[in-house]
Amino acid sequence: MMFRTVAVVFALAVLMLGLPVPAAQAQPFEGDPLAFGRIVQPVPVRSVRVGAAGTRDMNEPLSAFADTSPMRMAARSVGRLDVLYASNGNKVRHCTAVIVDEAFVLTSDLCLPVEGGIVAMTLVMGFDDGEMPSVAQVYTVDHRPIEIDRETGYALLHVFGAPSLRFGAVRFALRPVLGAQPMWMIGHPVAGPLRIARLGCAATDPAMTQDGLLGHRCDTLPGTSGAPLFDISGPIAVSALHRSGNGPEGDAVAVPIARIIEASPRIARIARDQLRTCQPGPGDDCLP
């Protein structure tokens, strides 16, 4: 209820202030550095910027779905990345990240600040119900990135404690995304509990932009950078990571997993390992 209340207050504030929705970006959410390390984060309305579609309220709380639902199963390996960094004092940035194997998490490069040194990072997993934050678990992330590629648009980080043993790891989609194809996006908008964008969530048509990114119209807010976009046309798997909401005509853009695989030998190895452990299904896809 707390997150829904914040969202309503924020939407009203946007309307009252007349903020320009189409020109805004869904970037990492800048939070309160004094709250670093906590599961529940304060969300001051004045700190929220509108996403490409952030006032449409077209996403749903994961807690509304049964634990065995496809939505909750897809969200198991999605977490919140909290980044404490030094830039004219301490600041904190919140994003979304996914577990890709026992040692690594993958997120957007925008989650890691350019302007300041990273002091500490944590990964919050299992925070999908604002009424039950105690079931979530916090893992330490190495403040030194394993890989960060700002041209491609991703960052690979080392996480301690093997969260994949409890929360699993995402699978990468092998299928190309088609124009106007329906998708799901799951993330931690404004550092709150996990939410899923389904209504109106689809690739643009054509799906790919001229610079090789995936255009999409999923509901975005600050904090969803790094959120996985799931291909739901077959076995549910991750096709791209949301980057920002500044695509053409107000559409958002995401980095295709195929592009990350081309740029990262480590992610390419993980993709190959997934193929070796794959149970073949229709169209050479892996069954869940």
XYZ file of C-alpha atoms in Angstrom:
288
model
C 0.000 0.000 0.000
C 2.871 2.374 0.770
C 4.315 2.097 -2.761
C 0.879 2.562 -4.375
C 0.332 5.680 -2.246
C 3.671 7.118 -3.291
C 2.863 6.437 -6.952
C -0.487 8.220 -6.675
C 1.032 11.228 -4.902
C 3.775 11.375 -7.520
C 1.314 11.274 -10.417
C -0.718 14.091 -8.890
C 2.426 16.140 -8.352
C 3.397 15.666 -11.989
C 0.003 16.862 -13.176
C 0.006 19.873 -10.833
C 3.502 20.939 -11.799
C 2.947 20.338 -15.513
C 6.186 18.466 -15.996
C 7.071 17.549 -19.615
C 6.537 13.801 -19.725
C 7.875 12.900 -23.215
C 11.261 14.550 -22.726
C 12.122 12.817 -19.463
C 14.206 9.716 -18.920
C 13.759 6.632 -16.772
C 17.166 6.736 -15.150
C 18.557 5.233 -11.959
C 16.736 6.517 -8.894
C 18.796 8.814 -6.664
C 17.848 8.068 -3.062
C 18.856 8.919 0.496
C 22.484 7.938 1.298
C 21.610 7.673 4.997
C 19.242 4.814 4.111
C 21.877 2.751 2.292
C 21.729 -0.839 3.481
C 18.022 -0.784 4.270
C 15.489 -2.856 2.373
C 12.686 -0.288 2.539
C 13.866 3.031 1.128
C 12.332 6.492 1.620
C 10.872 7.896 -1.596
C 10.642 11.714 -1.545
C 8.270 12.827 -4.312
C 10.508 15.746 -5.243
C 13.296 13.309 -6.205
C 11.234 11.369 -8.750
C 11.522 12.129 -12.452
C 8.917 10.965 -14.897
C 9.776 8.008 -17.123
C 8.855 7.680 -20.759
C 5.496 6.313 -19.692
C 5.787 6.790 -15.967
C 2.436 8.452 -15.300
C 0.295 5.800 -16.986
C 0.275 3.521 -13.913
C 0.439 0.514 -16.235
C 2.510 -1.730 -14.008
C 1.399 -4.105 -11.281
C 2.882 -5.231 -7.957
C 4.379 -8.726 -8.060
C 2.706 -9.423 -4.733
C -0.645 -9.519 -6.569
C 0.317 -12.823 -8.186
C 0.602 -16.308 -6.716
C 4.069 -17.619 -5.874
C 3.721 -20.277 -8.570
C 2.536 -17.861 -11.281
C 4.709 -17.326 -14.385
C 5.150 -13.674 -13.335
C 6.594 -14.512 -9.924
C 8.736 -17.291 -11.363
C 10.194 -14.909 -13.952
C 10.903 -12.346 -11.224
C 12.798 -14.702 -8.901
C 16.232 -13.698 -10.199
C 15.498 -9.950 -10.425
C 16.793 -7.705 -7.650
C 17.517 -4.142 -6.638
C 21.060 -2.822 -6.920
C 21.952 -0.106 -4.399
C 25.096 1.903 -5.169
C 26.693 4.183 -2.569
C 29.152 6.584 -4.185
C 31.154 9.713 -3.408
C 30.425 12.865 -5.407
C 30.466 16.082 -3.360
C 29.500 13.935 -0.402
C 27.933 10.511 -0.316
C 25.042 9.720 -2.656
C 23.074 6.574 -3.364
C 21.667 5.273 -6.628
C 19.064 2.514 -7.037
C 18.638 0.342 -10.125
C 17.466 -3.099 -11.135
C 19.798 -6.047 -11.774
C 19.534 -9.735 -12.654
C 21.437 -12.763 -11.393
C 23.164 -14.498 -14.302
C 25.112 -17.153 -12.410
C 26.415 -17.946 -8.919
C 28.975 -15.130 -8.964
C 27.668 -12.395 -11.274
C 24.818 -9.940 -11.639
C 24.105 -7.963 -14.794
C 22.711 -4.431 -14.978
C 22.779 -1.227 -17.021
C 25.945 0.832 -17.206
C 23.841 3.831 -16.136
C 23.580 2.311 -12.668
C 27.256 3.006 -12.019
C 28.080 6.722 -11.703
C 30.684 8.276 -13.947
C 31.216 11.311 -11.769
C 32.110 9.672 -8.465
C 33.919 6.721 -6.938
C 31.840 3.764 -5.799
C 32.057 3.213 -2.046
C 29.851 0.142 -1.642
C 27.113 -1.843 -3.416
C 24.422 -4.237 -2.260
C 21.898 -6.470 -4.017
C 18.418 -6.798 -2.497
C 16.646 -10.010 -3.511
C 13.135 -11.222 -2.765
C 11.699 -7.742 -2.123
C 8.411 -8.226 -3.923
C 5.961 -7.324 -1.153
C 6.076 -3.967 0.608
C 4.086 -5.421 3.483
C 6.662 -8.177 4.097
C 10.150 -6.701 3.601
C 11.615 -9.061 6.210
C 11.587 -11.947 3.706
C 14.023 -10.097 1.446
C 17.747 -10.771 1.608
C 20.673 -8.398 1.112
C 23.924 -9.492 -0.547
C 27.220 -7.656 -0.778
C 28.412 -6.703 -4.270
C 32.056 -5.946 -5.024
C 32.362 -2.189 -5.543
C 34.887 -2.837 -8.330
C 32.987 -3.764 -11.513
C 34.109 -6.908 -13.314
C 33.111 -5.303 -16.627
C 31.541 -1.985 -17.537
C 30.914 -1.145 -21.184
C 29.255 2.220 -21.677
C 29.251 1.917 -25.437
C 27.329 -1.365 -25.358
C 25.355 -0.338 -22.280
C 25.900 -2.915 -19.531
C 27.830 -3.622 -16.340
C 28.782 -7.016 -14.896
C 29.317 -7.181 -11.135
C 30.606 -9.767 -8.681
C 28.108 -10.672 -5.964
C 29.054 -12.550 -2.802
C 27.002 -15.189 -1.014
C 25.822 -17.134 -4.087
C 22.276 -15.690 -4.286
C 21.564 -17.975 -7.246
C 21.317 -20.914 -4.833
C 18.124 -19.387 -3.447
C 16.868 -17.173 -6.266
C 18.146 -18.926 -9.378
C 19.492 -17.175 -12.473
C 17.802 -15.741 -15.548
C 17.897 -17.526 -18.867
C 18.763 -15.656 -22.037
C 16.298 -15.667 -24.927
C 17.598 -17.155 -28.181
C 14.836 -15.696 -30.331
C 15.020 -12.298 -32.087
C 12.407 -9.814 -30.901
C 9.829 -8.931 -33.552
C 8.181 -5.574 -34.123
C 5.260 -4.884 -31.746
C 5.933 -8.154 -29.905
C 4.357 -8.248 -26.410
C 6.863 -8.405 -23.548
C 7.102 -8.154 -19.770
C 9.396 -5.819 -17.874
C 10.102 -6.486 -14.181
C 11.965 -4.045 -11.975
C 12.238 -1.961 -8.829
C 10.802 1.462 -9.748
C 11.747 4.234 -7.272
C 13.500 1.581 -5.115
C 10.177 0.017 -4.129
C 9.053 -3.622 -4.262
C 9.170 -5.488 -7.559
C 6.569 -4.518 -10.138
C 5.755 -5.931 -13.561
C 4.788 -3.992 -16.687
C 2.485 -6.046 -18.933
C -0.294 -3.780 -20.198
C 0.989 -1.929 -23.249
C 4.433 -3.476 -22.782
C 5.719 -4.361 -26.245
C 8.586 -3.798 -28.623
C 8.338 -0.905 -31.023
C 7.737 -1.566 -34.713
C 10.347 -1.957 -36.067
C 11.836 -3.436 -32.901
C 15.424 -2.250 -33.336
C 16.654 1.321 -33.433
C 19.308 2.515 -35.894
C 21.972 2.292 -33.170
C 21.211 -1.343 -32.369
C 19.034 -0.919 -29.284
C 15.639 -2.469 -28.675
C 12.823 0.073 -28.647
C 9.946 -0.642 -26.277
C 6.826 0.928 -24.780
C 6.834 -0.690 -21.343
C 5.928 1.502 -18.360
C 9.123 2.939 -16.902
C 10.142 4.949 -13.843
C 13.491 5.876 -12.280
C 15.040 2.771 -10.777
C 14.117 0.494 -13.670
C 17.422 0.924 -15.501
C 18.809 -2.602 -15.760
C 15.355 -4.192 -15.575
C 14.978 -7.313 -17.743
C 12.575 -7.371 -20.674
C 11.184 -10.861 -21.022
C 10.286 -12.498 -24.304
C 6.992 -14.269 -23.584
C 6.399 -15.643 -27.085
C 7.812 -19.010 -25.974
C 9.603 -20.178 -22.847
C 9.985 -17.021 -20.768
C 13.525 -15.673 -21.042
C 15.382 -12.339 -21.003
C 15.778 -10.588 -24.360
C 17.151 -7.221 -23.219
C 17.970 -4.940 -20.274
C 16.082 -1.651 -20.016
C 18.444 1.304 -20.261
C 16.556 4.592 -20.442
C 13.361 6.281 -21.548
C 14.819 8.646 -24.112
C 14.162 6.678 -27.285
C 12.509 8.022 -30.441
C 9.043 9.589 -30.031
C 9.126 9.047 -26.285
C 9.733 5.303 -26.515
C 12.171 3.646 -24.142
C 15.282 1.754 -25.199
C 16.888 -1.454 -23.955
C 20.173 -3.231 -24.638
C 19.630 -6.582 -26.397
C 21.166 -9.583 -24.643
C 22.624 -10.633 -28.018
C 24.561 -7.361 -28.117
C 25.913 -7.954 -24.594
C 26.919 -11.522 -25.512
C 28.910 -10.157 -28.466
C 30.717 -7.659 -26.218
C 31.362 -9.820 -23.141
C 33.295 -13.103 -23.176
C 31.980 -13.854 -19.675
C 28.329 -13.417 -20.681
C 29.015 -15.413 -23.849
C 30.366 -18.246 -21.672
C 27.254 -18.138 -19.478
C 25.079 -18.264 -22.605
C 27.018 -21.300 -23.873
C 26.646 -22.990 -20.485
C 22.892 -22.419 -20.666
C 22.797 -24.123 -24.050
C 24.664 -27.127 -22.649
C 22.137 -27.441 -19.826
C 19.190 -26.723 -22.089
C 16.234 -29.071 -22.413
C 15.237 -28.442 -26.058
C 11.726 -27.240 -26.760
C 9.836 -25.877 -29.773
C 11.933 -23.768 -32.129
C 15.209 -24.819 -30.478
C 14.302 -22.857 -27.359
C 15.097 -24.023 -23.849
C 12.230 -25.241 -21.746
C 12.083 -23.653 -18.272
